[in-house]
PDB file of C-alpha atoms and ligand atoms in Angstrom:
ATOM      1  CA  UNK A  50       0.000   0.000   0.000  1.00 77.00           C
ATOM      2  CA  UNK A  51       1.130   3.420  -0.515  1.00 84.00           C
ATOM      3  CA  UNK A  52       1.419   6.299   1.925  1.00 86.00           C
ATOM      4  CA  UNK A  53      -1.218   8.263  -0.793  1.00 91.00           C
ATOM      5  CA  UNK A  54      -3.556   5.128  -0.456  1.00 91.00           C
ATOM      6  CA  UNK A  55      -3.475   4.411   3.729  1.00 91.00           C
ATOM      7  CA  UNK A  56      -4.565   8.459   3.343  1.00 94.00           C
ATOM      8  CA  UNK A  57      -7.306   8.587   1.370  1.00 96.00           C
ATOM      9  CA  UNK A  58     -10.550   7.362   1.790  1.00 96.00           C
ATOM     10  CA  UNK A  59     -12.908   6.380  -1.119  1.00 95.00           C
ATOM     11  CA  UNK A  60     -16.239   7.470   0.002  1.00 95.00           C
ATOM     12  CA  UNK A  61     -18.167   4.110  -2.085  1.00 93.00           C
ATOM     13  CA  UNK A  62     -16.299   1.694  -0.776  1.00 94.00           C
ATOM     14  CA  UNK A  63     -17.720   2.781   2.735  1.00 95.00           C
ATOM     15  CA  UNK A  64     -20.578   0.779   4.434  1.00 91.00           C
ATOM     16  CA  UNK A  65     -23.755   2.590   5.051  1.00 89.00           C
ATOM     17  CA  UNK A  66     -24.213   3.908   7.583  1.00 93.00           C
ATOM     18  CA  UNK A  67     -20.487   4.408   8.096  1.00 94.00           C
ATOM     19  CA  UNK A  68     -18.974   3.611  11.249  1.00 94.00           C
ATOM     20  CA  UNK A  69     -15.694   6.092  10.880  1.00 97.00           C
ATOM     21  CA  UNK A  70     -13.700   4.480  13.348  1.00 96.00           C
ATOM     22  CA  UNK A  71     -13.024   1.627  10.483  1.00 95.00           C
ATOM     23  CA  UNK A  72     -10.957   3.878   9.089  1.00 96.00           C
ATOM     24  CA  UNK A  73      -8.420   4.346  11.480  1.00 97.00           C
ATOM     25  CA  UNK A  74      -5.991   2.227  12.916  1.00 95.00           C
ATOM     26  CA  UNK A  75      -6.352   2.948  16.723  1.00 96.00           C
ATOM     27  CA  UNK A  76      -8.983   3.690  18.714  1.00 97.00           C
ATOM     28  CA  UNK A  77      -9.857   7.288  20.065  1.00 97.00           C
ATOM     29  CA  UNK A  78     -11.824  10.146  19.637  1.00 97.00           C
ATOM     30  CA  UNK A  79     -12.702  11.254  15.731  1.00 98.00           C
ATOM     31  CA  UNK A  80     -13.086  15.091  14.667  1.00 98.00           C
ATOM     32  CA  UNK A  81     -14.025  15.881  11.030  1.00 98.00           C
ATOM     33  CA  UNK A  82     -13.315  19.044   8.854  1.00 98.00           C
ATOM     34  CA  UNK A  83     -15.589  19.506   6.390  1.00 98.00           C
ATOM     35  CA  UNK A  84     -14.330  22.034   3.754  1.00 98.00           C
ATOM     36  CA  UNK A  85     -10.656  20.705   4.611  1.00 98.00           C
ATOM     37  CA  UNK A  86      -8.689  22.872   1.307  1.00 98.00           C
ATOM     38  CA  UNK A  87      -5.323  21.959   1.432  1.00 97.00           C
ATOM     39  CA  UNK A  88      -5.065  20.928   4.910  1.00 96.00           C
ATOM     40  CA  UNK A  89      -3.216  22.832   6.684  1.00 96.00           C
ATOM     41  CA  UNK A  90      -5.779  22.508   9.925  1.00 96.00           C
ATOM     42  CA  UNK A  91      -6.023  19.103  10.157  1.00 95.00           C
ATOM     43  CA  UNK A  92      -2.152  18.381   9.878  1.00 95.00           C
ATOM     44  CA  UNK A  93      -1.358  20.490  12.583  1.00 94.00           C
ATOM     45  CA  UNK A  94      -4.024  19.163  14.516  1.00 95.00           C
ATOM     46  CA  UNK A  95      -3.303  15.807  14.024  1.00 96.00           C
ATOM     47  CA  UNK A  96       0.809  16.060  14.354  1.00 94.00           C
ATOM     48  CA  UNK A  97       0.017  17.475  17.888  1.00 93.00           C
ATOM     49  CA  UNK A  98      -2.782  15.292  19.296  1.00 94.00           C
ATOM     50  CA  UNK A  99      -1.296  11.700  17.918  1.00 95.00           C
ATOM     51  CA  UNK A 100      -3.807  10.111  20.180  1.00 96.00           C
ATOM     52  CA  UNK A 101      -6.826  11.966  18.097  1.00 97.00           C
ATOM     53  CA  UNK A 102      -8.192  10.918  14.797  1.00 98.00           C
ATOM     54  CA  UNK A 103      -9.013  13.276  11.906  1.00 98.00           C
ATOM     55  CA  UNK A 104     -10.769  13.055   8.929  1.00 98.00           C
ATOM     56  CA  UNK A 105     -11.009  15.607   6.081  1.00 98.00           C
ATOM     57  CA  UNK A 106     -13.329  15.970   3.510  1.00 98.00           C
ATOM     58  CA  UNK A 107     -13.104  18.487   0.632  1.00 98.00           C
ATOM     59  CA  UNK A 108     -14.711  18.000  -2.351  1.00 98.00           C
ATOM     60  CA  UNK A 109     -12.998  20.136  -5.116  1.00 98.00           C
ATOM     61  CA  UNK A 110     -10.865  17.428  -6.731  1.00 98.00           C
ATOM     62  CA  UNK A 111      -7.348  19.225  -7.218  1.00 98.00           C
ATOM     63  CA  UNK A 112      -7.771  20.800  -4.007  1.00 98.00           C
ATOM     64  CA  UNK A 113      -7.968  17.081  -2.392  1.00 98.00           C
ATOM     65  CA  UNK A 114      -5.395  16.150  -4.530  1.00 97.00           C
ATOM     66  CA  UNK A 115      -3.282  18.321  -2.746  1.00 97.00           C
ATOM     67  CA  UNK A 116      -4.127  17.785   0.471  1.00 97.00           C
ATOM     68  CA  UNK A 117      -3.659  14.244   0.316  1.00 97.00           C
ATOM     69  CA  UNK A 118       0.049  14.281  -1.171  1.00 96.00           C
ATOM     70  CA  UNK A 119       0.748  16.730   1.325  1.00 95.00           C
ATOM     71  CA  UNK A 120      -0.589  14.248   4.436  1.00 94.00           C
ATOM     72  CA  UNK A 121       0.981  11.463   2.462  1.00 94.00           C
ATOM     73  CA  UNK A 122       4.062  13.021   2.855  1.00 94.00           C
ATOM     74  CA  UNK A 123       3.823  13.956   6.282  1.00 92.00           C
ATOM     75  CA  UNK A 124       3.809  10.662   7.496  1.00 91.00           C
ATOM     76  CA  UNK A 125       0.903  10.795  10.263  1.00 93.00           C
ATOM     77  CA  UNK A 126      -0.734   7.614  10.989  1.00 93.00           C
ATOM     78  CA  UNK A 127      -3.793   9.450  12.531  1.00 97.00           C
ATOM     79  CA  UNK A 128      -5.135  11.798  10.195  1.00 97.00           C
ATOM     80  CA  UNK A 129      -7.304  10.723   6.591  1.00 98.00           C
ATOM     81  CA  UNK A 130      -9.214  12.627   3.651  1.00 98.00           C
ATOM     82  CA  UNK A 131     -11.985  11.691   1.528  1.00 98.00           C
ATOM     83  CA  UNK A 132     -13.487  13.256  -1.437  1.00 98.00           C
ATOM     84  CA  UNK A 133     -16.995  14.021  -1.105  1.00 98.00           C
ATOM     85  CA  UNK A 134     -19.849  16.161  -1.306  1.00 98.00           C
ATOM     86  CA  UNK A 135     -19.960  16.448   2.963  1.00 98.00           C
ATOM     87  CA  UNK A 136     -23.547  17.931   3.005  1.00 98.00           C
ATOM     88  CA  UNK A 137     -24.553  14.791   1.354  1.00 97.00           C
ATOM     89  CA  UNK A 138     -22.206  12.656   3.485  1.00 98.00           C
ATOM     90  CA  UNK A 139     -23.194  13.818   6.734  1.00 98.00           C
ATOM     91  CA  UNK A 140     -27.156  14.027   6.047  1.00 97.00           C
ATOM     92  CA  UNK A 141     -27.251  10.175   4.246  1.00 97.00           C
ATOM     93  CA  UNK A 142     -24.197   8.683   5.085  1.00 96.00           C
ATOM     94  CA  UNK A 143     -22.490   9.220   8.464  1.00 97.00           C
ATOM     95  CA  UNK A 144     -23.657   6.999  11.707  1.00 97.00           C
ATOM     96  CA  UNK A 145     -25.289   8.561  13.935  1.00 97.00           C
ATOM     97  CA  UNK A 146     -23.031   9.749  17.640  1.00 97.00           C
ATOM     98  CA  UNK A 147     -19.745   8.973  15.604  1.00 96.00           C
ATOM     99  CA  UNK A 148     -17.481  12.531  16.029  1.00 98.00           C
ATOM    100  CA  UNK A 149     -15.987  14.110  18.979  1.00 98.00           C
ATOM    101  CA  UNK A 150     -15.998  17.367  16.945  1.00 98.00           C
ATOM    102  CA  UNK A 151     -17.069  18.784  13.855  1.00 98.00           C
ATOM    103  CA  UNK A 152     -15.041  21.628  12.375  1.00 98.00           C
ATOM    104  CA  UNK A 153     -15.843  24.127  10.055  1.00 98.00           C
ATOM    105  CA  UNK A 154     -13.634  26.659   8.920  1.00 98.00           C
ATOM    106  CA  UNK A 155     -14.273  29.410   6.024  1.00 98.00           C
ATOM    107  CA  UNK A 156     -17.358  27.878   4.741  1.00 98.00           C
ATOM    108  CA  UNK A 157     -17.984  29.059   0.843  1.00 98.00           C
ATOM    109  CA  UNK A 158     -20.218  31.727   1.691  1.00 98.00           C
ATOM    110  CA  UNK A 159     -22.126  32.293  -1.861  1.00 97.00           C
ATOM    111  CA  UNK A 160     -22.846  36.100  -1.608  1.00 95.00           C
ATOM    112  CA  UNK A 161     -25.429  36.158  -4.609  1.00 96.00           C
ATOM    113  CA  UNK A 162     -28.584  35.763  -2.942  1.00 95.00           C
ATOM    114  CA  UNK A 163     -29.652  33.436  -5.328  1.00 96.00           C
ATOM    115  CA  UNK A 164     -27.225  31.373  -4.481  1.00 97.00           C
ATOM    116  CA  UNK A 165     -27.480  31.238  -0.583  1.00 95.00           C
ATOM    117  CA  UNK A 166     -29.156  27.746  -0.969  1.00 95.00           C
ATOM    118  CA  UNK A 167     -26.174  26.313  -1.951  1.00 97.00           C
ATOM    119  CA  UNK A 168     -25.045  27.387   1.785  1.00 98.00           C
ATOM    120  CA  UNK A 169     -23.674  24.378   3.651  1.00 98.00           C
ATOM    121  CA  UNK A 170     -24.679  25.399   6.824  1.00 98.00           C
ATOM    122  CA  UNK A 171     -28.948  24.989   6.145  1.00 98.00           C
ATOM    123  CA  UNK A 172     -31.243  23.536   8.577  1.00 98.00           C
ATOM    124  CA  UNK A 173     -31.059  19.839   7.403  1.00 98.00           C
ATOM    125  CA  UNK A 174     -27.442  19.934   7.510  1.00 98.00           C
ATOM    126  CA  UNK A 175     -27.107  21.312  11.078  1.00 98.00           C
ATOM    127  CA  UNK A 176     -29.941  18.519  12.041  1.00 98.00           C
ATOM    128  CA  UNK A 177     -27.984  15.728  10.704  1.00 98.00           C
ATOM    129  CA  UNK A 178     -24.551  17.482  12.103  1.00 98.00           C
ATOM    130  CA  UNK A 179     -26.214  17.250  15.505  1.00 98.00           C
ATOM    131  CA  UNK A 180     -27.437  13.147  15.168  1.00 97.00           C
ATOM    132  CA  UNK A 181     -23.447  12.750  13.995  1.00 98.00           C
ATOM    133  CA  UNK A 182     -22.588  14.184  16.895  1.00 98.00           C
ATOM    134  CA  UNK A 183     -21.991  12.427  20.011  1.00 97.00           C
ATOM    135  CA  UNK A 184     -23.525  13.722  23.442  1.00 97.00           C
ATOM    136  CA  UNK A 185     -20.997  16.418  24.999  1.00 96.00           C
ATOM    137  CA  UNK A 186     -18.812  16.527  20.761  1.00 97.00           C
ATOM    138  CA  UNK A 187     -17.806  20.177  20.010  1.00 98.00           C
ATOM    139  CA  UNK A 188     -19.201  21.836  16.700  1.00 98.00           C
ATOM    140  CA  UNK A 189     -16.879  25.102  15.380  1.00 98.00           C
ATOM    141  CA  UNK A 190     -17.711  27.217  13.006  1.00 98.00           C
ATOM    142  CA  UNK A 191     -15.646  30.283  11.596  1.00 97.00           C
ATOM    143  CA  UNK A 192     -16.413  32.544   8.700  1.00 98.00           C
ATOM    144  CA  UNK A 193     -14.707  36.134   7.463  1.00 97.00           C
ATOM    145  CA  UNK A 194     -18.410  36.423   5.955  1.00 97.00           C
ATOM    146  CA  UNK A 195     -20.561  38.831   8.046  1.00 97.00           C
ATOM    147  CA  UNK A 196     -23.625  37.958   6.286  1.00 97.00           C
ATOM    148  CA  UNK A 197     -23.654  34.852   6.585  1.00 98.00           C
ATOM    149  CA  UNK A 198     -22.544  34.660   9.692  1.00 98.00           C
ATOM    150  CA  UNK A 199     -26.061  36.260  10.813  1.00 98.00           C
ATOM    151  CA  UNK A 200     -27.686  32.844   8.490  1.00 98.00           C
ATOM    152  CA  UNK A 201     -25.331  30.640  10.763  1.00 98.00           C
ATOM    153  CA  UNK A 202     -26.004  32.454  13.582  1.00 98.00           C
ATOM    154  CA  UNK A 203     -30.135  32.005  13.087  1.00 98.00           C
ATOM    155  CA  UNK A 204     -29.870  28.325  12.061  1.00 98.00           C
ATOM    156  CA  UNK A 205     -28.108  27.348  14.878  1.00 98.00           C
ATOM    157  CA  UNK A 206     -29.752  29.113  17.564  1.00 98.00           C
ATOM    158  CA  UNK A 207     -33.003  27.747  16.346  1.00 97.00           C
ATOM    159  CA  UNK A 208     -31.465  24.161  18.069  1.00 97.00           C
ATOM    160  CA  UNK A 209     -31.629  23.691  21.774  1.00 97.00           C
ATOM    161  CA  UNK A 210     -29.400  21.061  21.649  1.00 97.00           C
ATOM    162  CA  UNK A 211     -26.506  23.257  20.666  1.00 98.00           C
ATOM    163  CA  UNK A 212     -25.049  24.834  23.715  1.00 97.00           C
ATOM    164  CA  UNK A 213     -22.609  28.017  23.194  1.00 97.00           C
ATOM    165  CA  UNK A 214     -19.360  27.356  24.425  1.00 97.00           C
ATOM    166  CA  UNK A 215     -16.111  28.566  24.382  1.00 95.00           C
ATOM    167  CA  UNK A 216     -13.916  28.860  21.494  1.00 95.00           C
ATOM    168  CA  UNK A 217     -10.733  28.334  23.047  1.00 92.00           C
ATOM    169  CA  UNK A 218     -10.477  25.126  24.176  1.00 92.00           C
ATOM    170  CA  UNK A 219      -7.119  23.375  24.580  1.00 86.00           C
ATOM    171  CA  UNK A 220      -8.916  20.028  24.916  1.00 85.00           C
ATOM    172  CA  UNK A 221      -9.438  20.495  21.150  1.00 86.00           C
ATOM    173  CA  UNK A 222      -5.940  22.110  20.577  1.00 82.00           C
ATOM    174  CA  UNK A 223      -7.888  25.296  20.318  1.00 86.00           C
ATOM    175  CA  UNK A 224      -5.550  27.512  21.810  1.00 81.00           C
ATOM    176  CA  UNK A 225      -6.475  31.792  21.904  1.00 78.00           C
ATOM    177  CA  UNK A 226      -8.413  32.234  18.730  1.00 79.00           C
ATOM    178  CA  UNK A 227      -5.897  30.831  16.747  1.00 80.00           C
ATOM    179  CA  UNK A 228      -6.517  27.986  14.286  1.00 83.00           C
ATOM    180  CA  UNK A 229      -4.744  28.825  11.278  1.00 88.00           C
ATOM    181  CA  UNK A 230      -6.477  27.603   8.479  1.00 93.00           C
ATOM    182  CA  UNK A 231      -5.092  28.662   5.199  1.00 94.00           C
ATOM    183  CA  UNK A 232      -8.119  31.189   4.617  1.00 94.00           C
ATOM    184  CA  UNK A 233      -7.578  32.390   7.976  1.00 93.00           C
ATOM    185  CA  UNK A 234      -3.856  33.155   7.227  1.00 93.00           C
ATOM    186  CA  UNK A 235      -4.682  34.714   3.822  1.00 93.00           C
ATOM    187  CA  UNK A 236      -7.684  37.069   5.370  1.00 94.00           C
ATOM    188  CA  UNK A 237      -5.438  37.569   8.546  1.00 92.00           C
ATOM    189  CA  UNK A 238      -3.044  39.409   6.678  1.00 94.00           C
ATOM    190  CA  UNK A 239      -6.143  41.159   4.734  1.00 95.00           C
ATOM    191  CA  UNK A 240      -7.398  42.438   8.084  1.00 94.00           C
ATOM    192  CA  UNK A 241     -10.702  40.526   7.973  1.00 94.00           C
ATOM    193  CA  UNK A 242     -12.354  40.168  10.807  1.00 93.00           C
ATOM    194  CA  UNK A 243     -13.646  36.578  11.500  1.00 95.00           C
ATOM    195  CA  UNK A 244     -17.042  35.725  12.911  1.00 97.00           C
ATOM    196  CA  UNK A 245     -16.754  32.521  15.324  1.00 97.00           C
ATOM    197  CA  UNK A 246     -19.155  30.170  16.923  1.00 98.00           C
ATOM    198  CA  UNK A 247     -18.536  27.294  19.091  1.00 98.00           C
ATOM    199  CA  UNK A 248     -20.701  24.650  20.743  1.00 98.00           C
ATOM    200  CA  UNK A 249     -21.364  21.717  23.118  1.00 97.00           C
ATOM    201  CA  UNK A 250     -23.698  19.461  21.667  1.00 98.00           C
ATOM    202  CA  UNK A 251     -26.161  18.446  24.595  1.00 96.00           C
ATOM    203  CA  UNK A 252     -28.088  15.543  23.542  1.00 82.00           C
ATOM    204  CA  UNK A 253     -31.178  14.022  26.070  1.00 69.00           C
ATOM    205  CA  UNK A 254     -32.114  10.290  25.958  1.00 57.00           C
ATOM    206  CA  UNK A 255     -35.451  10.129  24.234  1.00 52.00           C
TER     207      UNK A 255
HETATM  208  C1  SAM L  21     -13.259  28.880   1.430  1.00 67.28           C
HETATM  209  S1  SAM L  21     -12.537  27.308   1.386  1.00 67.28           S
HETATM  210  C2  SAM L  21     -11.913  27.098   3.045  1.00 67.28           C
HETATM  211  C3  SAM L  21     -10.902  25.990   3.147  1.00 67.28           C
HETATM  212  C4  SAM L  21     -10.355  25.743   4.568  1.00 67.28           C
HETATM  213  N1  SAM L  21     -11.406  25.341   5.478  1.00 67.28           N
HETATM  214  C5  SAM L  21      -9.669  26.971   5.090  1.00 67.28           C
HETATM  215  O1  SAM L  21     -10.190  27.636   5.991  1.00 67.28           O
HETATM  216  O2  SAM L  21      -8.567  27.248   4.583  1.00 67.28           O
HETATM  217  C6  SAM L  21     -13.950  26.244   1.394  1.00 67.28           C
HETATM  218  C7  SAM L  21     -13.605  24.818   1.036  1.00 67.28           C
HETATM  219  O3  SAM L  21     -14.740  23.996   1.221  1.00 67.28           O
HETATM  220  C8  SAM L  21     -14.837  23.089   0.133  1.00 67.28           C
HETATM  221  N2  SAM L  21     -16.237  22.665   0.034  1.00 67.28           N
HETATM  222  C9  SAM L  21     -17.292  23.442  -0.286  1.00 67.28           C
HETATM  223  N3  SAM L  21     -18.428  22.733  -0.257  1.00 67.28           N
HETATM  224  C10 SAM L  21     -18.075  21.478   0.122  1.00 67.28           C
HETATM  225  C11 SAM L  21     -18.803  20.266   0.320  1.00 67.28           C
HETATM  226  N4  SAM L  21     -20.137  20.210   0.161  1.00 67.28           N
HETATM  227  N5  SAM L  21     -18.116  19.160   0.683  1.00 67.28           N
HETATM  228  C12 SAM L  21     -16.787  19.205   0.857  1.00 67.28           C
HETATM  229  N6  SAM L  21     -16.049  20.307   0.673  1.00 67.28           N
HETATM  230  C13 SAM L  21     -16.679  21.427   0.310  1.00 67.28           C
HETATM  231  C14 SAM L  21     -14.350  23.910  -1.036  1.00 67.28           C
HETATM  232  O4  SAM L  21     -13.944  23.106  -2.123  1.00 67.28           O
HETATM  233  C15 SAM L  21     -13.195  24.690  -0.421  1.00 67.28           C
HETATM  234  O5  SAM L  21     -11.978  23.987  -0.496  1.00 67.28           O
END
């Protein structure tokens, strides 16, 4: 096997409903990035929690292609990427109570109005983001994008179960506001200001 094949996932060869933990070779907690670009989160993530898992997903081929020689080439046993379409992933595919953490950093924010309903971050998606959750998993989101900021602000306060929380949180290496995606360095040194939600999903027994 090569290093470019133990990193990449193919998303049909996955049972359904997938059961992530399959796809790693040791036990522990799973966070997923949807949106993943070249990477740069999830390797430094992964390089400094060794005993964490990480998946990636990213659906713009070359951009995946990318990202996966680069992880490849790192060397790190814990971290995998898959191309996919994640909305459709997490709404038909993921098991339900499988992540620790859901990440999402720099979502494509579609300005055009008439294309806001491409949005990822809709109320299906956030219902199904919630069921992949697991009872006390952290959800982040961060956008540069005021407006829609205000849509993910409304969709996700319209669910109980999602609990504000801190967004520093060295339990998920989230250390000041830094995360350091590669949009965040780009609009860092742009001076955009970035919009940032974090929560605790609370889950009851039915
Ligand atoms: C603005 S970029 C941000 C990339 C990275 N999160 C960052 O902060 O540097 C958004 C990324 O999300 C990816 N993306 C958009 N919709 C997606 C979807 N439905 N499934 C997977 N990836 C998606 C895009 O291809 C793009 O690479």
């Amino acid at each position: 096997m090569t290093a470019l094949d133990a990193i990449t996932v193919d998303v049909e060869s996955l049972t359904q409903p997938t059961d992530l933990r399959g796809l790693f070779s040791q036990p522990g907690p799973i966070e997923l990035e949807i949106g993943c670009g070249k990477g740069t989160f999830l390797l430094r993530q992964a390089k400094a929690h060794p005993d964490r898992n990480f998946l990636g997903i990213e659906w713009a081929n070359k951009i995946y292609l990318y990202a996966a020689d680069r992880m490849a080439r790192w060397g790190l046993k814990n971290v995998r990427v898959m191309r996919a379409d994640a909305k459709h992933f997490v709404i038909h595919r993921l098991e339900a109570d499988s992540l620790d953490a859901l990440h999402i950093y720099h979502p494509d924010p579609w300005p055009k109005k008439r294309h806001h309903r491409r949005r990822l971050i809709q109320p299906d998606f956030i219902a199904a983001a919630i069921r992949a959750l697991k009872p006390g998993a952290r959800l982040a989101i961060q956008t540069d994008h005021a407006e829609y900021f205000e849509q993910i602000r409304e969709v996700t306060g319209s669910f109980p179960q999602l609990q504000k929380t801190d967004w520093a949180d060295e339990n998920y290496g989230i250390v000041g506001e830094d995360i350091k995606t590669n949009f965040e360095i780009k609009y860092e040194r742009e001076g955009r200001d970035f919009h940032r939600l974090a929560f605790r999903c609370e889950k009851r027994a039915d």
